[in-house]
XYZ file of C-alpha atoms in Angstrom:
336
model
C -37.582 -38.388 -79.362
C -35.016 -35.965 -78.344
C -32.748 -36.736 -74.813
C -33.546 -35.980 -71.586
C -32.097 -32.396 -70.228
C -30.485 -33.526 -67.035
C -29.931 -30.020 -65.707
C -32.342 -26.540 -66.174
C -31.399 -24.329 -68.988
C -30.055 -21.026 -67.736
C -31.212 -17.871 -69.041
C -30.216 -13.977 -68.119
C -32.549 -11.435 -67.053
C -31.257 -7.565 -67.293
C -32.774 -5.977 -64.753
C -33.499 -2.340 -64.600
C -36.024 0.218 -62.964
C -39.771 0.256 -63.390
C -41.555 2.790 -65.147
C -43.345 4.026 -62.015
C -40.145 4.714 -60.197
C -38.530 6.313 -63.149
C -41.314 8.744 -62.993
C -42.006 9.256 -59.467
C -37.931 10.026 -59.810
C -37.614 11.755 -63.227
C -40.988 14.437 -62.470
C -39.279 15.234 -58.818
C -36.325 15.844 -60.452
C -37.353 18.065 -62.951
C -39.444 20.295 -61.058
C -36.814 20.849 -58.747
C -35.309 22.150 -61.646
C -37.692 24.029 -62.700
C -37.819 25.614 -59.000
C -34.803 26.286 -59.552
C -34.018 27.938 -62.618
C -37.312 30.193 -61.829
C -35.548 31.600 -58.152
C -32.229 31.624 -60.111
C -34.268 33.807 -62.842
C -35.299 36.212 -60.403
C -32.691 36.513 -58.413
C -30.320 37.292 -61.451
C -33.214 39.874 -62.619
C -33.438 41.846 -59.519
C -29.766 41.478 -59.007
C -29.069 45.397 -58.342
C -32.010 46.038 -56.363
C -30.850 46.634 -52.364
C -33.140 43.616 -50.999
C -31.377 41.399 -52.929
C -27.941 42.751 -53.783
C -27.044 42.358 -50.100
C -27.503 38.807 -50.344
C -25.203 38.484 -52.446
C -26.505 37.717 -55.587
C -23.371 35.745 -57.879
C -22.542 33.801 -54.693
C -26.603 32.920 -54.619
C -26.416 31.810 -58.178
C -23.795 29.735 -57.696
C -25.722 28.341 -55.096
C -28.579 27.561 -57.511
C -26.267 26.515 -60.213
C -25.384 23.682 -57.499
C -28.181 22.728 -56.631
C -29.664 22.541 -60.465
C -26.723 20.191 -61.037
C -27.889 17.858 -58.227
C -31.542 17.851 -59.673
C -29.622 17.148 -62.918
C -27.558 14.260 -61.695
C -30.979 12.700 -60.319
C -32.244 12.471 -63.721
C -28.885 10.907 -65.239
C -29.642 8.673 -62.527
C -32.851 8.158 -63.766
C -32.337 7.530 -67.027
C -29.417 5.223 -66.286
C -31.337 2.502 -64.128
C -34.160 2.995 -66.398
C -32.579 2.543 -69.600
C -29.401 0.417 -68.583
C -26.001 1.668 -67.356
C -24.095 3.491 -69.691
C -20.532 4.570 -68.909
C -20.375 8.109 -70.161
C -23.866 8.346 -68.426
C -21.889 7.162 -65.264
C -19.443 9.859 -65.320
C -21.974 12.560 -66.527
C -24.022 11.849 -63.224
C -20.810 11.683 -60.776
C -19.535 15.049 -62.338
C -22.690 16.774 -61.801
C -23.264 15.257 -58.259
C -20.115 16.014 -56.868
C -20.040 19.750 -58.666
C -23.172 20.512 -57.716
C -22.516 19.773 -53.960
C -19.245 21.583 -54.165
C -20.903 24.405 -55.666
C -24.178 24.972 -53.440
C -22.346 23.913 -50.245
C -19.541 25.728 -51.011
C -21.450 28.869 -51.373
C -23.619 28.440 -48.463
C -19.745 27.277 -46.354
C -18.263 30.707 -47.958
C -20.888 33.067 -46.694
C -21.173 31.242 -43.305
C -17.293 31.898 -43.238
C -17.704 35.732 -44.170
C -19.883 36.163 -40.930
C -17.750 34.318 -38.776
C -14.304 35.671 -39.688
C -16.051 39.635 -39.587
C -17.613 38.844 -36.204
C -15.039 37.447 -34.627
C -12.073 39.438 -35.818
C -11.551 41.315 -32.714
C -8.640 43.620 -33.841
C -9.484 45.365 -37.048
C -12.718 45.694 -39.298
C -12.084 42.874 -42.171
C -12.791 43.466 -45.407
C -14.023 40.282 -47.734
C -15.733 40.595 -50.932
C -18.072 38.726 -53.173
C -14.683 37.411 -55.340
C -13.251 36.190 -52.080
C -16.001 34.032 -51.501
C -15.736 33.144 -54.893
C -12.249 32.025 -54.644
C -13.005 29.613 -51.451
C -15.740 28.154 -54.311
C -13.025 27.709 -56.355
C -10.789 25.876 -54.295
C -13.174 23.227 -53.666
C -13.564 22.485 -57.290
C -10.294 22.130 -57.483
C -9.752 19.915 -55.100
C -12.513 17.988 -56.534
C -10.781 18.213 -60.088
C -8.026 16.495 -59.081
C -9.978 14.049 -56.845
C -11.972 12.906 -60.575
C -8.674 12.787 -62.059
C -7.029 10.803 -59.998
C -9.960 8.343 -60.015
C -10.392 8.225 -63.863
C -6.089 7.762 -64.618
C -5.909 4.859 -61.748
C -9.085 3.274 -61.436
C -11.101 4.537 -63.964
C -15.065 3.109 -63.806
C -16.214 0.551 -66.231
C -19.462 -1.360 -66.573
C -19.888 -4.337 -65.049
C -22.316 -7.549 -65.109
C -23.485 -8.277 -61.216
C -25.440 -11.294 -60.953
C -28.360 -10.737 -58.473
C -29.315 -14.028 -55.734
C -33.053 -13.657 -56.880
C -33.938 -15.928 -59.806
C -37.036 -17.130 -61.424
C -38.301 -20.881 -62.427
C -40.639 -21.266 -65.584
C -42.877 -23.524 -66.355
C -40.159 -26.170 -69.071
C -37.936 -26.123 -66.106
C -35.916 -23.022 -67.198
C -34.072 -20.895 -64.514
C -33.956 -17.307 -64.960
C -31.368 -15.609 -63.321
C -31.066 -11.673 -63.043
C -28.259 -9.417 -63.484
C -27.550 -6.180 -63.170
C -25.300 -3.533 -65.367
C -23.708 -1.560 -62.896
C -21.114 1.210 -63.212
C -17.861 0.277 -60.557
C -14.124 0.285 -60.062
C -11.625 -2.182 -58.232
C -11.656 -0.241 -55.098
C -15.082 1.633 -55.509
C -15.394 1.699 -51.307
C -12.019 3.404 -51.378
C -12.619 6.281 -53.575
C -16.129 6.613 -52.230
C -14.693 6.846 -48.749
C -12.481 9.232 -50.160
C -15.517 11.532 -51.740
C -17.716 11.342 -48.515
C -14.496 11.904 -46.487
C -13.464 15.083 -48.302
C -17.297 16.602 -48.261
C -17.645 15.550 -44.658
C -14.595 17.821 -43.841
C -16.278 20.293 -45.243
C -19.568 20.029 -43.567
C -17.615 19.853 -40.322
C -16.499 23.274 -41.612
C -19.820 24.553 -41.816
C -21.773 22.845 -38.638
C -18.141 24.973 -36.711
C -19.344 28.407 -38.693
C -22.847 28.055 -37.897
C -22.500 27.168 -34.622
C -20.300 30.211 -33.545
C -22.602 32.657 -35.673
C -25.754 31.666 -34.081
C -26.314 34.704 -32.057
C -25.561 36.752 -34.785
C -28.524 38.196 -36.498
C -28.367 41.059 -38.792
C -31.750 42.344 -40.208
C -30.099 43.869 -43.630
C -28.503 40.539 -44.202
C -31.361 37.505 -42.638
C -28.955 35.258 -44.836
C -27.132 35.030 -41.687
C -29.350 32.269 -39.680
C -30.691 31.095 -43.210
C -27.037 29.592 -44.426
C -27.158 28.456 -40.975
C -30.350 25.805 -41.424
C -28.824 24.955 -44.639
C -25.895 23.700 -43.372
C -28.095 21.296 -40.712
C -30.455 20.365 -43.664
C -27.260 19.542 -45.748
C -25.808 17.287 -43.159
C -28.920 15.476 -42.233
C -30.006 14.594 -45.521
C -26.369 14.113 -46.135
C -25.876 11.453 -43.463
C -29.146 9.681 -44.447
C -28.025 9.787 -48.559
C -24.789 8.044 -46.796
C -26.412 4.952 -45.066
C -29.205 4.763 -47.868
C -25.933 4.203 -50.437
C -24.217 1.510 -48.637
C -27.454 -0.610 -46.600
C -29.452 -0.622 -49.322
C -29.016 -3.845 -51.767
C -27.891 -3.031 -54.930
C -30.405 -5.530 -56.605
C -33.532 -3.304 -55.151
C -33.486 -1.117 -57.955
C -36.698 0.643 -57.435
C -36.146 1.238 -53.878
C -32.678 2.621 -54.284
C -33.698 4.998 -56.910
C -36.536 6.298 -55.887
C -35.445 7.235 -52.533
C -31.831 8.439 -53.004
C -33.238 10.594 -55.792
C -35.539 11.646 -53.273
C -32.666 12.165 -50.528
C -30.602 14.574 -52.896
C -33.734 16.160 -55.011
C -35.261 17.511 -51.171
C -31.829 18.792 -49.673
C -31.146 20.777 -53.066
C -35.103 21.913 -53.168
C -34.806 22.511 -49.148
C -31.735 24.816 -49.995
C -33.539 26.422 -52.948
C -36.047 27.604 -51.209
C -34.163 28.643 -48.053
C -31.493 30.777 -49.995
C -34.356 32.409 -52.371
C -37.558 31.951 -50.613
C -37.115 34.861 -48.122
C -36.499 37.271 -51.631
C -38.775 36.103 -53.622
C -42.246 35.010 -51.605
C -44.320 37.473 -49.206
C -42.721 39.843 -48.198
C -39.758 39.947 -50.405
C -41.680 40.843 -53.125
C -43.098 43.793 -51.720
C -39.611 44.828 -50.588
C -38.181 44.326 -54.349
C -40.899 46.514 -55.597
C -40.386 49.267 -53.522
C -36.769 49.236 -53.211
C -35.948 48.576 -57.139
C -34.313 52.745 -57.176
C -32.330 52.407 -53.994
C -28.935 52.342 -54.281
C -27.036 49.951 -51.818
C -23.703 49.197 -49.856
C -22.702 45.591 -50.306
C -23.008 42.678 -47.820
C -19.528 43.685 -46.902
C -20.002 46.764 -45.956
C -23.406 46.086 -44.304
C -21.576 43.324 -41.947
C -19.213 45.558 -40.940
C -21.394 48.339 -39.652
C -23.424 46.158 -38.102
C -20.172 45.217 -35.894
C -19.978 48.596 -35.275
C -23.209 48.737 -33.842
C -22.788 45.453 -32.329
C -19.618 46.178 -30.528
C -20.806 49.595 -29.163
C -24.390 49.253 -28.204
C -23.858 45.626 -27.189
C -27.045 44.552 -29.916
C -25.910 42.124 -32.397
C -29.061 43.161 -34.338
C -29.019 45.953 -37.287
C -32.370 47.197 -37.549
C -31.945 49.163 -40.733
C -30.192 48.563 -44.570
C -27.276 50.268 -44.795
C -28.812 52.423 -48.054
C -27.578 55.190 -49.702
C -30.397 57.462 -51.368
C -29.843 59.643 -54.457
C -26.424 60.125 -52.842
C -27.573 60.937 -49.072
C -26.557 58.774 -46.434
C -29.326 57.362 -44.104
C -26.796 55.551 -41.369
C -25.306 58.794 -40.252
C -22.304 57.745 -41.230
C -19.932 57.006 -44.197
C -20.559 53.920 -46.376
C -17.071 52.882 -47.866
């Protein structure tokens, strides 16, 4: 007869996510897409009509545009812990999660901005545009440019066998041990300290611009306490995607997957439907309909006649649109 084994054979387990939780994940994910793309639709239809023209529509798609990326980097993620870590899938779902933020919180931080600095410029009437909010976009993604840069020419990712404390016995005396393909660098808590650090700055930003345009409500432009929520949603679900990332054990696949794709897929949804709800459900659709031929001013312009108002009657509410009708001017006053 053959020898006696005097030690269990080892064998290797991958281990990846469960069908269930790549569903539950994967069909969140996608119709938060779809939500999505459908207000983005709309919003890019009705673009020129007053209701939602004073929103400011391109800054509102960028928005979406975000916020589709960070539905789309939920189902890289999917597909990743379902499938097995691949690197380019690695990069393709930290590019799209760190854009999309940048892009939907950045739009939401620009607009918040706009209020503030018209508000609370107490020596002249200050002009800012839909490019200049644009441009403070823009900055961000650069800064996050070079952030990805940086990170892929000194440390760039690569995949990486982690072997997991839970292991299995069989019946011949076998040992199973699992492992896990995971995406890391040498100092992954540095450069995710780094991310998290530059977006908290940012959110800082925001919770500061919200706060001091809380009393500030301007009928033509309800954006104004909308943008406002966002920015609370954004950090709270931020702060919880934070400690979910870091106390969560990286061998609970399931767990982690399902409920940080849950964690970003409801703060992007959340801002979805807080940015386009108001224009597109109830009421808003009545007001598109009947407002489609009415030529309009543009958030600028609106914000800074309602200072007017606000600085000489003492109301910080504009009770009207700021609409110009086959030429004829409804405010009483010039619209420049």
């Amino acid at each position: 007869g053959s020898a006696p084994v005097d030690s269990p054979r080892i064998l290797s387990k991958l281990v990846h996510a469960s069908l269930v939780s790549a569903v539950v994940s994967g069909g969140l994910s996608a119709c938060g897409a779809c939500l999505t793309l459908a207000a983005m639709a709309v919003n890019l239809w009705f673009r020129k009509v007053p209701y939602i023209r004073l929103s400011s529509p391109i800054v509102n798609t960028i928005i979406g545009l975000g916020c589709l990326l960070c539905h789309a980097s939920c189902l890289i993620m999917t597909f990743n812990a379902y499938m097995g870590s691949q690197l380019g899938l690695c990069w393709s779902q930290l590019l799209c999660l760190i854009t999309g933020y940048s892009c939907a919180f950045g739009g939401i931080l620009a607009k918040t901005w706009r209020v503030h600095r018209i508000f609370t410029n107490k020596m002249r009437l200050t002009t800012i545009k839909d490019w200049h909010l644009c441009m403070v976009i823009a900055a961000i993604l650069l800064m996050d440019a070079g952030l990805l840069l940086a990170l892929g020419l000194l440390d760039s990712p690569a995949l990486a066998v982690k072997r997991l404390s839970e292991q299995d016995m069989i019946s011949d005396g076998a040992v199973v041990l699992h492992k896990l393909v995971v995406c890391q660098s040498s100092s992954e808590v540095l450069w995710k300290g780094l991310i998290i650090g530059m977006k908290a700055v940012f959110l800082l930003f925001g919770i500061f611009f919200a706060w001091e345009t809380r009393t500030i409500h301007v009928e033509a432009l309800n954006d104004s306490k909308v943008i406002g929520i966002c920015v609370y949603n954004t950090t709270v679900m931020g702060l919880i995607g934070v400690v979910l990332e870091f106390a969560l054990p990286i061998g609970s696949v399931d767990l982690r997957l399902v409920l940080l794709t849950c964690c970003i897929n409801i703060c992007s949804a959340t801002t979805v439907l807080l940015v386009f709800g108001g224009k597109v459900g109830g009421q808003g659709v009545l007001t598109i309909l009947k407002d489609r031929r009415v030529r309009v001013a543009d958030a600028n312009t609106v914000l800074r006649t309602a200072l007017c108002q606000w600085r000489v009657g003492g109301s910080s509410y504009l009770s009207h649109f700021a609409v110009v009708r086959a030429g004829y001017d409804t405010t009483k006053s010039r619209i420049v």
